[in-house]
Coordinates of C-alpha atoms (C1' of nucleotides) in Angstrom, one line a residue:
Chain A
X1 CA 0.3 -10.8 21.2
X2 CA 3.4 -13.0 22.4
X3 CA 2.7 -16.0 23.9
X4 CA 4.2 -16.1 27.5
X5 CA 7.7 -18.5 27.2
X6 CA 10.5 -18.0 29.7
X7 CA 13.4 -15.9 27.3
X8 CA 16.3 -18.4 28.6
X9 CA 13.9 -21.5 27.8
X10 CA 17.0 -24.0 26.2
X11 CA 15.3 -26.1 23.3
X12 CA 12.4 -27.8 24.2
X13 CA 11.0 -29.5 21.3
X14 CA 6.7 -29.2 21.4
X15 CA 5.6 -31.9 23.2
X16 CA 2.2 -32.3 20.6
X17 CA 1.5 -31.7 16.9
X18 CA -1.0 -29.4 18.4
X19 CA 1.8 -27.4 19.8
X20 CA 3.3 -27.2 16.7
X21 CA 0.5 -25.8 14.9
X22 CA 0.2 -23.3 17.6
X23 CA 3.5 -21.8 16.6
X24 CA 3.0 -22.1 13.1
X25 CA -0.5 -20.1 13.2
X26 CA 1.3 -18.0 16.0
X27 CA 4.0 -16.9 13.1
X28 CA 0.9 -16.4 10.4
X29 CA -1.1 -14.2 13.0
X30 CA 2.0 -12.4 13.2
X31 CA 3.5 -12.7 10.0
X32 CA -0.2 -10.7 9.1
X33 CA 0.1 -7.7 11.0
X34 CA 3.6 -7.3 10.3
X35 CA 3.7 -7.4 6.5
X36 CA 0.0 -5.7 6.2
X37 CA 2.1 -2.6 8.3
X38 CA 5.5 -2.8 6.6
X39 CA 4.9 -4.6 3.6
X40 CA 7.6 -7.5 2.1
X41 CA 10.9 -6.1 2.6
X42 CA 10.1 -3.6 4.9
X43 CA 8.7 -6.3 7.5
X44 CA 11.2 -7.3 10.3
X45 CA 11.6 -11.2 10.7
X46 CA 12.8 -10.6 14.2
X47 CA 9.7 -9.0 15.3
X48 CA 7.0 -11.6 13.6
X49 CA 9.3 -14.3 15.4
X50 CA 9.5 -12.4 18.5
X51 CA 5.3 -11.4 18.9
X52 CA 5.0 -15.1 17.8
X53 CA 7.1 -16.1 20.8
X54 CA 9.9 -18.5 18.8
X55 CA 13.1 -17.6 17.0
X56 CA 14.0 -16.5 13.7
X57 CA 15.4 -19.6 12.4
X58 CA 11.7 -21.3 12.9
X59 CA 10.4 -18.9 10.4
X60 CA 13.1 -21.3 7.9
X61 CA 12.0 -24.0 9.6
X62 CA 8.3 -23.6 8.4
X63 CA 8.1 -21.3 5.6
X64 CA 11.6 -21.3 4.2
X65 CA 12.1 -17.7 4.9
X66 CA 10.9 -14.1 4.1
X67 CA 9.0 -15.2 1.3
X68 CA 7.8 -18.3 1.9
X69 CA 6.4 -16.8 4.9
X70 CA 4.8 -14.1 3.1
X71 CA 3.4 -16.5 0.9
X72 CA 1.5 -18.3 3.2
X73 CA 0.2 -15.2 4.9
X74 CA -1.3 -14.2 1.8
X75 CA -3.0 -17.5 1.2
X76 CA -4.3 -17.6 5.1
X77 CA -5.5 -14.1 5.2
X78 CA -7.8 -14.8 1.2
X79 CA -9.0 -18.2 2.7
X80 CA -10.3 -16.4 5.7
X81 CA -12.0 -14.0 3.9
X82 CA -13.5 -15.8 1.4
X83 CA -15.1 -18.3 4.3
X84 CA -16.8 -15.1 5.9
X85 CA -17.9 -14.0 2.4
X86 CA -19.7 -17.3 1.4
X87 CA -21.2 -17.2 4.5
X88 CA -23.7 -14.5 3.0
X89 CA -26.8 -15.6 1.7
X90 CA -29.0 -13.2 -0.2
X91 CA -31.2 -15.4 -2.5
X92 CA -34.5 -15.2 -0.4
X93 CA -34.4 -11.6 -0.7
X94 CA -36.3 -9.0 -3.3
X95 CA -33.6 -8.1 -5.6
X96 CA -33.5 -4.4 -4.2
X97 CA -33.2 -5.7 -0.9
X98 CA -31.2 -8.3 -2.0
X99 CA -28.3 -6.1 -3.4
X100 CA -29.1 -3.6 -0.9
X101 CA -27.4 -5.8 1.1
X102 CA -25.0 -6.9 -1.1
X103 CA -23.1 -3.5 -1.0
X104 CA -23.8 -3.1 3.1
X105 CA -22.0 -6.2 3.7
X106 CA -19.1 -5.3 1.4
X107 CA -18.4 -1.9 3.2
X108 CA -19.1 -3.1 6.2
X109 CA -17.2 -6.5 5.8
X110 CA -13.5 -4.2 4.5
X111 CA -14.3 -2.3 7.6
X112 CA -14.0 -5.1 9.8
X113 CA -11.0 -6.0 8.0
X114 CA -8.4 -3.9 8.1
X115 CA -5.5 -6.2 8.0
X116 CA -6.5 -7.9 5.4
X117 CA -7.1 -4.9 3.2
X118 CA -3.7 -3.8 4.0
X119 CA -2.4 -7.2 2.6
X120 CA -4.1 -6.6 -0.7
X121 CA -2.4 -3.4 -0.8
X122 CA 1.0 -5.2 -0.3
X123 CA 0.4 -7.7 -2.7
X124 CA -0.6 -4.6 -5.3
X125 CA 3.1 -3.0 -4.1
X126 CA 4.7 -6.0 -5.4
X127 CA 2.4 -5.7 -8.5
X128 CA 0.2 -9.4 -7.6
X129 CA 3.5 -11.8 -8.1
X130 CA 2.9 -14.1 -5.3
X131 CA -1.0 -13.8 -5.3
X132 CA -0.3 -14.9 -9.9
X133 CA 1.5 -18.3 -8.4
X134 CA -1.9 -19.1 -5.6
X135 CA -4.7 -21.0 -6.8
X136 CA -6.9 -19.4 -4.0
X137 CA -7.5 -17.0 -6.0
X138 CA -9.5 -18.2 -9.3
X139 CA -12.5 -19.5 -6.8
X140 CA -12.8 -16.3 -4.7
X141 CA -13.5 -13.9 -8.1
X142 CA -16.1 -16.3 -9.8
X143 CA -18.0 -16.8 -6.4
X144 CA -18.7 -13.5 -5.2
X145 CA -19.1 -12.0 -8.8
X146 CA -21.7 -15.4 -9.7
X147 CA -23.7 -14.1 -6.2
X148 CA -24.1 -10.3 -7.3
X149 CA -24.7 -11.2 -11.2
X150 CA -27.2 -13.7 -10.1
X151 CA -29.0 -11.0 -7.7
X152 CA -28.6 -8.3 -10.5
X153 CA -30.4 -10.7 -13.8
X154 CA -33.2 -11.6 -10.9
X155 CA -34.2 -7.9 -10.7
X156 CA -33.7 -7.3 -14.5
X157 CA -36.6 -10.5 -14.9
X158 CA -38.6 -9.0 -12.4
X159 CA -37.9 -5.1 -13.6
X160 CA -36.5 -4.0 -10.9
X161 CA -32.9 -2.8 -12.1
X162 CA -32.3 -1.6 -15.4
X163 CA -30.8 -4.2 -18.5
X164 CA -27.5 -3.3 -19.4
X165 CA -25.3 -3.5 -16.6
X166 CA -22.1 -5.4 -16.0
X167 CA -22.0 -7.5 -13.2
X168 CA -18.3 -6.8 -13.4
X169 CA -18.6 -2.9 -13.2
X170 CA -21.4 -3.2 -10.5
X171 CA -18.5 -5.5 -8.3
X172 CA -15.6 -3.2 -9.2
X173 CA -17.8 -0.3 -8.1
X174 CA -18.9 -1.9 -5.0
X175 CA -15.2 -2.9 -3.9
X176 CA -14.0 0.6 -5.1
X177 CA -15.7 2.5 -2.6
X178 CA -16.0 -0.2 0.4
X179 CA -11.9 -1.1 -0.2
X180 CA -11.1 2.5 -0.2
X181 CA -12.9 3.6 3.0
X182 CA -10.4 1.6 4.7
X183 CA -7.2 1.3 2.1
X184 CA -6.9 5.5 2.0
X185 CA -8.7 6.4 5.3
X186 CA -5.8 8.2 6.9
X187 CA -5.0 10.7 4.0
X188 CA -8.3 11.4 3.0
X189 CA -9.4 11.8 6.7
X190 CA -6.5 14.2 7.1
X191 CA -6.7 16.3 3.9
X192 CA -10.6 16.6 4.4
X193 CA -10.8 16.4 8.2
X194 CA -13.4 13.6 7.7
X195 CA -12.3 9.5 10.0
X196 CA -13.5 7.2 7.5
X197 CA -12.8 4.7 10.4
X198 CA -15.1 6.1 12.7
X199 CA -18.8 4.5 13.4
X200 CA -20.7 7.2 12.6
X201 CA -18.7 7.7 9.2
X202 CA -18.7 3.9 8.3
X203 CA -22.6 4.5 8.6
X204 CA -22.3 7.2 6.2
X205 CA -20.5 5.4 3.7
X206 CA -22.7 2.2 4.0
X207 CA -25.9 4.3 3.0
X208 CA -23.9 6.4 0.3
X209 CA -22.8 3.4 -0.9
X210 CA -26.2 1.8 -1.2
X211 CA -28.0 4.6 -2.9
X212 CA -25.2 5.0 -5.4
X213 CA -25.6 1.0 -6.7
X214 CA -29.2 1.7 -6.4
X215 CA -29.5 4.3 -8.2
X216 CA -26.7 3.4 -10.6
X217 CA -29.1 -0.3 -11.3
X218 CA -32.5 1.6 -11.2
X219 CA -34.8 1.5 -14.3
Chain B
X1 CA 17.0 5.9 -15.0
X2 CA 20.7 6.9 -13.4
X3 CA 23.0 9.6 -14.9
X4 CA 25.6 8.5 -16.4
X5 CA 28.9 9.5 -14.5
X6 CA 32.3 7.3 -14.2
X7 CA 32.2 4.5 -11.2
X8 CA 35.8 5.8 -10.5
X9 CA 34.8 9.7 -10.5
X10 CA 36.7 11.3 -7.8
X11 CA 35.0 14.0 -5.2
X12 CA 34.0 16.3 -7.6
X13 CA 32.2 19.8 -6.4
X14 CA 29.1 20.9 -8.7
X15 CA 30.2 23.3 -10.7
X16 CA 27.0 25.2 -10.5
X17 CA 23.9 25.9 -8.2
X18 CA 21.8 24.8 -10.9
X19 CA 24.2 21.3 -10.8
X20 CA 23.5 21.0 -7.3
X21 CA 19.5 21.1 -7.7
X22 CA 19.8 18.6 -10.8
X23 CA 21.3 16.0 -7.8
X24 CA 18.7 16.8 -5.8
X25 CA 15.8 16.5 -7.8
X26 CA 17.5 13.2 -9.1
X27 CA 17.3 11.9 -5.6
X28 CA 13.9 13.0 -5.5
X29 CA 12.9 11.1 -8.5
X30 CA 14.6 7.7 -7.4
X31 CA 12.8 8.1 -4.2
X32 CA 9.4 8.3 -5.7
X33 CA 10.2 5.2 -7.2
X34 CA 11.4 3.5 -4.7
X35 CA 9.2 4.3 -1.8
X36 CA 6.4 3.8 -4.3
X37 CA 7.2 0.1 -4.8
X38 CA 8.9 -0.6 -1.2
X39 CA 7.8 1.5 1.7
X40 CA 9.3 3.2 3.8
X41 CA 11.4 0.8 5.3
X42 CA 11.6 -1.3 2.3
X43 CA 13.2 1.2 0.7
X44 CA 16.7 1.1 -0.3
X45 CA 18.8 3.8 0.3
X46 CA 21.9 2.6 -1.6
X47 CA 19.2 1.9 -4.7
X48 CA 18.4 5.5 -4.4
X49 CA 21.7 6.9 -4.4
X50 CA 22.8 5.0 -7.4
X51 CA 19.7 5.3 -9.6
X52 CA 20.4 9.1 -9.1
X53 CA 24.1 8.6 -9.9
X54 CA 25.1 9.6 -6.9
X55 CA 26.1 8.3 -2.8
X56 CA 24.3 7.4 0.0
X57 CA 26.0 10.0 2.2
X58 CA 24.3 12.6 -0.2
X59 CA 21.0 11.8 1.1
X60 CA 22.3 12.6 4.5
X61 CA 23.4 15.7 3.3
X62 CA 20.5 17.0 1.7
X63 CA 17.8 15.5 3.6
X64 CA 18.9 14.0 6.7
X65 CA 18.7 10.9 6.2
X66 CA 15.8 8.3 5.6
X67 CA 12.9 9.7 7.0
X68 CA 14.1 13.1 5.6
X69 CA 14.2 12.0 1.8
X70 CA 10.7 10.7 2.2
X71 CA 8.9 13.4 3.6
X72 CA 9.9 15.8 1.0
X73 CA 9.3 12.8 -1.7
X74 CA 5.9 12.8 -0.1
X75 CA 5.4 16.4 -0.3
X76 CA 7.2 17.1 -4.0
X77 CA 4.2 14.4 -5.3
X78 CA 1.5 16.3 -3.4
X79 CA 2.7 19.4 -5.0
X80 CA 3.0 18.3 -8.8
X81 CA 0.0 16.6 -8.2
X82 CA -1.8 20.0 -6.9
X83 CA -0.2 21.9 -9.3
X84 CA -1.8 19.7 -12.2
X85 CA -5.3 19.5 -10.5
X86 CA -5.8 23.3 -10.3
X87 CA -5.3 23.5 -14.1
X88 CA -8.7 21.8 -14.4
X89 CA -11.4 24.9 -15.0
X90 CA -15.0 23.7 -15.5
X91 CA -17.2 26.9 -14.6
X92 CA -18.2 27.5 -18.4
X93 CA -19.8 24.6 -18.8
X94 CA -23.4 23.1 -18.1
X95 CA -23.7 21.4 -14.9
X96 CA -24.4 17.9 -16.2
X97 CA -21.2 18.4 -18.6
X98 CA -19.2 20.0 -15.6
X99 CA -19.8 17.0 -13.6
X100 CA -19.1 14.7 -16.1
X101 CA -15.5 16.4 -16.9
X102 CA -15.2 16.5 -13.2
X103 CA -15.5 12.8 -12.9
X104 CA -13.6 11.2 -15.9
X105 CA -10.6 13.8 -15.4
X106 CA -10.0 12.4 -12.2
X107 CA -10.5 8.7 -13.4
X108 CA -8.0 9.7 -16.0
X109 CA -5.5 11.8 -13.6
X110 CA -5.0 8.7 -11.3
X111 CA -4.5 6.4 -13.9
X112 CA -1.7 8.7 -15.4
X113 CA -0.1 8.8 -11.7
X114 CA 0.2 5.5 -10.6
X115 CA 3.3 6.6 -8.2
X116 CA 1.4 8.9 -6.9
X117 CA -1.4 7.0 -6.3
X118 CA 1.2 4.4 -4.8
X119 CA 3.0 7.1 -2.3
X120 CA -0.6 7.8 -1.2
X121 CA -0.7 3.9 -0.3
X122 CA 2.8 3.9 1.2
X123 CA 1.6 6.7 3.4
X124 CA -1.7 5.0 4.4
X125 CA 0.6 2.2 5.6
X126 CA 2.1 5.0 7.9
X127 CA -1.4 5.3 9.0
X128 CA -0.7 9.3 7.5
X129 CA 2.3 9.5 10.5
X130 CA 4.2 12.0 7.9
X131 CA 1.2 13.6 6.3
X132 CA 0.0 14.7 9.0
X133 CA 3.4 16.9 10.0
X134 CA 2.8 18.5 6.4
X135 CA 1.3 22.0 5.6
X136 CA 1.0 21.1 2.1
X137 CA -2.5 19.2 2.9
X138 CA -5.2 21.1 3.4
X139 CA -5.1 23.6 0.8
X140 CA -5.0 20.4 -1.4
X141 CA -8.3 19.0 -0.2
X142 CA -10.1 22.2 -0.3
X143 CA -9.7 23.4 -3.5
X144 CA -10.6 20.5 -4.8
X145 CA -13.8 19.5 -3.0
X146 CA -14.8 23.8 -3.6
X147 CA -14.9 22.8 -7.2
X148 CA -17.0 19.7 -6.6
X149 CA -18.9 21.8 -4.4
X150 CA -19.2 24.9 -6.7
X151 CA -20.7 22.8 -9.6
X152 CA -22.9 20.3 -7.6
X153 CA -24.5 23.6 -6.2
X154 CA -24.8 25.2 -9.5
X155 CA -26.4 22.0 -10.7
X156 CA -28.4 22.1 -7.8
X157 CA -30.0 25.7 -8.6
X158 CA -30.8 24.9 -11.7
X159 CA -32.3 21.5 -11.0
X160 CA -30.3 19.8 -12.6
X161 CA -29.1 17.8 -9.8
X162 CA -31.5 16.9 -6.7
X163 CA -30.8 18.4 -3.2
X164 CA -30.0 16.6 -0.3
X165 CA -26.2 15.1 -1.7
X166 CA -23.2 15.9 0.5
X167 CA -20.6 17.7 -1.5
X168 CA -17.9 15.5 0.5
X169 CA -19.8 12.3 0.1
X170 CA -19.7 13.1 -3.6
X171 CA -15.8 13.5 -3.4
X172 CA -15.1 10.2 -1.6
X173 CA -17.0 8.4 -4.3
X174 CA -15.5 9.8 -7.4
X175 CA -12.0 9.4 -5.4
X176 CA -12.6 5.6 -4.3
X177 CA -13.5 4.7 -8.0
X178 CA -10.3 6.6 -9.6
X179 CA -8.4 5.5 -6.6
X180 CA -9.4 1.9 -6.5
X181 CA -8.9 1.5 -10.8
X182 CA -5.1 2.0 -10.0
X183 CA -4.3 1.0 -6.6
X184 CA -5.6 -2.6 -6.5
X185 CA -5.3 -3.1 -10.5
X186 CA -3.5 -6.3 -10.0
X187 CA -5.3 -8.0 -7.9
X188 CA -8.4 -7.7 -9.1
X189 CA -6.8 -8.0 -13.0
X190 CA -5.5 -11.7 -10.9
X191 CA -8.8 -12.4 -9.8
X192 CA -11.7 -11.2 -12.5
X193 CA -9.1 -11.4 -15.2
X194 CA -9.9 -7.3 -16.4
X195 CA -7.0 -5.7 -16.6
X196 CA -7.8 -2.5 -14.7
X197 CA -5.0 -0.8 -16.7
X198 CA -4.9 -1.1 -20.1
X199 CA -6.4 1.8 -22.3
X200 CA -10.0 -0.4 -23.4
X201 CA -10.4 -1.0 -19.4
X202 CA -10.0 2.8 -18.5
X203 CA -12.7 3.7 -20.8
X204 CA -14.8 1.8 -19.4
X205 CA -14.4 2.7 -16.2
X206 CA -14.4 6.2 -17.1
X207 CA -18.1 5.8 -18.6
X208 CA -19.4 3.8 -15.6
X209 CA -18.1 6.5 -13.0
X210 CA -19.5 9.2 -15.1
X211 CA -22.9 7.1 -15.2
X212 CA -22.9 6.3 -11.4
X213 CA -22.2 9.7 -10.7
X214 CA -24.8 11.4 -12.5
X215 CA -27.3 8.7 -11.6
X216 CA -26.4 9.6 -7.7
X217 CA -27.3 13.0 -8.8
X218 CA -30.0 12.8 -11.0
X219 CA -33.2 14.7 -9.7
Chain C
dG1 C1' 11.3 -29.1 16.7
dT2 C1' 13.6 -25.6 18.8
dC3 C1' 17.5 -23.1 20.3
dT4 C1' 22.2 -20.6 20.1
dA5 C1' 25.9 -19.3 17.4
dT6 C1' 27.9 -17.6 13.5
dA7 C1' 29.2 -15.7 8.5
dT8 C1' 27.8 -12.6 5.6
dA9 C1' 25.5 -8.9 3.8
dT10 C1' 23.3 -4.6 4.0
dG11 C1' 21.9 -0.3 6.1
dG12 C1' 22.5 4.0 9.2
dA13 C1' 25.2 7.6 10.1
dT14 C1' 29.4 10.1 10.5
dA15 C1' 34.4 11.7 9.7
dG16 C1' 37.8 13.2 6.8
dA17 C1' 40.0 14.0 2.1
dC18 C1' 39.6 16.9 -1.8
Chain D
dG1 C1' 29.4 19.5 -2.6
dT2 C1' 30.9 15.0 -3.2
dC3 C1' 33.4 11.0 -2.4
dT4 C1' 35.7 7.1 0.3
dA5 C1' 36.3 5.0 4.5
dT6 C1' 34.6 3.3 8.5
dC7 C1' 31.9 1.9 12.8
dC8 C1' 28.1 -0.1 14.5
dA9 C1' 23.6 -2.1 14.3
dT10 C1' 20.5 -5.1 12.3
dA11 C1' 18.9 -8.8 9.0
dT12 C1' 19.6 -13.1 6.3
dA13 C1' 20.5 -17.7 6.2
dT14 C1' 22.7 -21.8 7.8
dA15 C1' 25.1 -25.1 11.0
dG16 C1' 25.3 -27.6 15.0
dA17 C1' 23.8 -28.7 19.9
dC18 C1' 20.1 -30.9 22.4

DNA sequence: GTCTATATATGGATAGAC
DNA sequence: GTCTATCCATATATAGAC
């Protein structure tokens, strides 16, 4: 994870902007694992700077400190989600396939992304003050709720899904069970001996999930 | 939260056994707190120790230390938490209202343990290092999913519910929705503007987790 | 821009007084 | 059983050298 430097290196200032940027992405890539694993105050600035290969005092340098730092993690790790999530197109699909694969690339999409799941549990710790100051955020809700609410009024027109539903409670429900897979894997795997993490498992939950929005949206 | 004591009290021996546990079960208190909104290492010992009106060096001398305090905060939550599920008795009622009890108690259950539900979270983080050490576990998971079991079968006999639904798949998504409601309330209150907590928002959920459920089930 | 050095605080863990 | 005192390690935040 640390990119190779000599430990005695005297200061060298980066000899390109590009270099710069290196180290500043190299303290974010960091910064992410370390705060998703220990949260805010738990997280060691020593050890982000160290895995990022620089010193402590270029975590002021950049970010200000501990919580400018954390900050811009947070903001990084929503801006790469919500590119990957745009990315999915579903509008040329039937409405049942459609939102069939609505929820498939939700559970799948949490599984793949563990760190950033871990994030959102931080920022829950800490009871959403840093993610209340972002602007990220506003965007990220209205886009993927206007994607399954437009998918869910197609198959009311066309009869497929039942009148009545909330977009809102279809999303929550969706995110429910594909953030918890991941969030809670490692208690509920070892109270009821089942790895949420495994292949096989994630399978499971994919087609659970599917037939429970299905069924929930059926006529 | 602390008991109130003089700043300047000298060493001062409990003057009974039932003293004693009253300092302990303070400790244990603070902890749950604290733990519950910092980690494990974000924890502060020293805020511990004072919200239970007492000094660090008692944590050391009743639990060892750190590590110590939070395994049997861990455990004491699993415990009151067990204790409190077991009172739930269903088996006199229909299937479909069995289920539907089964459901909306445990929306309701979290939502009344939010630091609970945030030790589970703190212990996630720990990827279940401290969990998995502890005996109290298993019993937990399988009484509970028995009763899940118990009913869906009986619903099952009497065709009420179809065949074919895996008792633990059941579980996981009754658990994700109750889970999720509490755990990532603030985030998703920041981004959909729904406040997962307030008394309106639990209703709701409670119906649409009752719906999905029985929908999943429905013949 | 990056490092080393430093002050200042806080935490971990124990010893000793009562 | 509880406190105070203390040592040592680690973390924060800044200053100064290059």
């Amino acid at each position: 994870m640390a990119r190779s430097r000599s430990a005695s290196a005297a200061a060298k200032p980066a000899e390109s902007a590009g270099e710069q940027e290196l180290n500043r992405s190299a303290l974010l890539a960091a910064a992410a694992t370390e705060f998703a694993g220990h949260g805010l105050r738990g997280a060691s600035l020593e050890t982000i700077a160290r895995a990022a290969g620089i010193t402590r005092a270029m975590v002021y340098y950049y970010f200000g400190g501990r919580e400018g730092l954390y900050i811009a993690t947070l903001e990084e790790a929503y801006r790469g989600i919500n590119a990957a999530e745009m990315a999915l197109d579903v509008e040329r699909l039937e409405p049942l396939q459609a939102m069939r694969k609505l929820v498939e690339f939700r559970i799948d999409f949490y599984a793949q992304n563990p760190t950033f799941v871990a994030l959102v549990a931080v920022e829950n710790q800490l009871e959403g003050a840093y993610l209340r100051q972002s602007e990220v955020v506003r965007d990220r809700g209205t886009h993927n709720l206007a994607r399954t609410r437009s998918v869910l009024e197609r198959g009311q027109r066309e009869g497929a899904f039942r009148k009545g539903v909330d977009p809102l409670d279809l999303h929550q429900l969706m995110v429910s069970i594909g953030i918890f897979n991941v969030s809670n894997r490692h208690t509920f795997g070892l109270i009821f001996g089942r790895d949420l993490g495994s292949e096989s498992q994630l399978a499971r939950t994919r087609r659970m999930a599917a037939e429970v929005v299905l069924r929930y949206l059926a006529p």
